[in-house]
Amino acid sequence: MFGPKDSLISQIKRKNDFTSFFVTDDVGFIGRLQVDQKTGSLTIRNTRFKHSGQYRLSISREKTTIKTFNVTVI
């Protein structure tokens, strides 16, 4: 998720043997996001100043782990 409103930019859901991937169609990220389907790694390419801000990662299994970090693009 990105920004003060926690806008969803990418999501991976796994249930049984089925995996679904979502990548936002938000104009600010269109064509910039790449998800590695094996590792779940998210890469943002060609970043601009507007991509600076707070990002939040939520991993849900038996319990939910949340990681928050700030990115500054100069």
Coordinates of C-alpha atoms in Angstrom, one line a residue:
M1 CA 0.0 0.0 0.0
F2 CA 1.2 3.5 -0.6
G3 CA 0.5 7.0 0.9
P4 CA -1.5 8.4 3.7
K5 CA -4.7 6.7 2.4
D6 CA -2.9 3.3 2.1
S7 CA -3.8 3.0 -1.6
L8 CA -3.5 -0.6 -2.7
I9 CA -0.8 -0.8 -5.4
S10 CA -0.2 -4.6 -5.5
Q11 CA -1.5 -7.7 -4.0
I12 CA -0.8 -11.4 -4.1
K13 CA -3.4 -13.9 -2.8
R14 CA -2.6 -17.6 -2.4
K15 CA -5.3 -20.1 -1.6
N16 CA -4.7 -23.9 -2.1
D17 CA -2.8 -24.2 -5.4
F18 CA -4.2 -21.0 -6.9
T19 CA -2.3 -17.7 -6.8
S20 CA -3.7 -14.4 -8.0
F21 CA -1.8 -11.2 -8.7
F22 CA -3.1 -7.6 -8.7
V23 CA -1.2 -4.6 -9.9
T24 CA -2.9 -1.2 -9.7
D25 CA -4.0 0.8 -12.7
D26 CA -3.3 4.0 -10.9
V27 CA -1.9 6.6 -13.3
G28 CA 1.0 7.3 -11.0
F29 CA 2.2 3.7 -11.1
I30 CA 1.0 2.5 -14.5
G31 CA 3.8 0.6 -16.3
R32 CA 6.2 1.1 -13.4
L33 CA 5.4 -1.9 -11.2
Q34 CA 6.8 -5.4 -11.6
V35 CA 6.0 -8.3 -9.4
D36 CA 8.2 -11.4 -9.2
Q37 CA 5.7 -14.3 -9.3
K38 CA 8.1 -16.7 -7.5
T39 CA 9.3 -14.5 -4.6
G40 CA 6.5 -11.8 -4.5
S41 CA 9.2 -9.1 -4.7
L42 CA 7.8 -5.8 -5.9
T43 CA 10.0 -3.5 -8.1
I44 CA 9.0 0.1 -8.9
R45 CA 10.8 1.4 -12.0
N46 CA 11.4 4.9 -13.2
T47 CA 10.5 6.5 -9.9
R48 CA 9.7 10.2 -9.6
F49 CA 9.4 12.6 -6.7
K50 CA 5.6 11.8 -6.5
H51 CA 6.5 8.2 -5.6
S52 CA 8.2 9.4 -2.3
G53 CA 6.2 8.6 0.8
Q54 CA 5.2 5.8 3.1
Y55 CA 4.8 2.3 1.9
R56 CA 3.2 -0.5 3.9
L57 CA 3.5 -4.3 3.5
S58 CA 1.1 -6.6 5.1
I59 CA 1.7 -10.4 5.3
S60 CA -1.1 -12.5 6.5
R61 CA -0.7 -16.1 7.5
E62 CA -1.5 -17.5 11.0
K63 CA -0.8 -14.0 12.2
T64 CA -0.4 -10.7 10.3
T65 CA 2.9 -8.9 10.1
I66 CA 3.0 -5.3 9.0
K67 CA 6.2 -3.5 7.8
T68 CA 6.1 0.2 7.1
F69 CA 8.9 2.1 5.4
N70 CA 9.5 5.5 3.9
V71 CA 11.0 6.1 0.4
T72 CA 12.4 9.4 -0.7
V73 CA 13.1 9.9 -4.4
I74 CA 15.4 12.8 -5.2

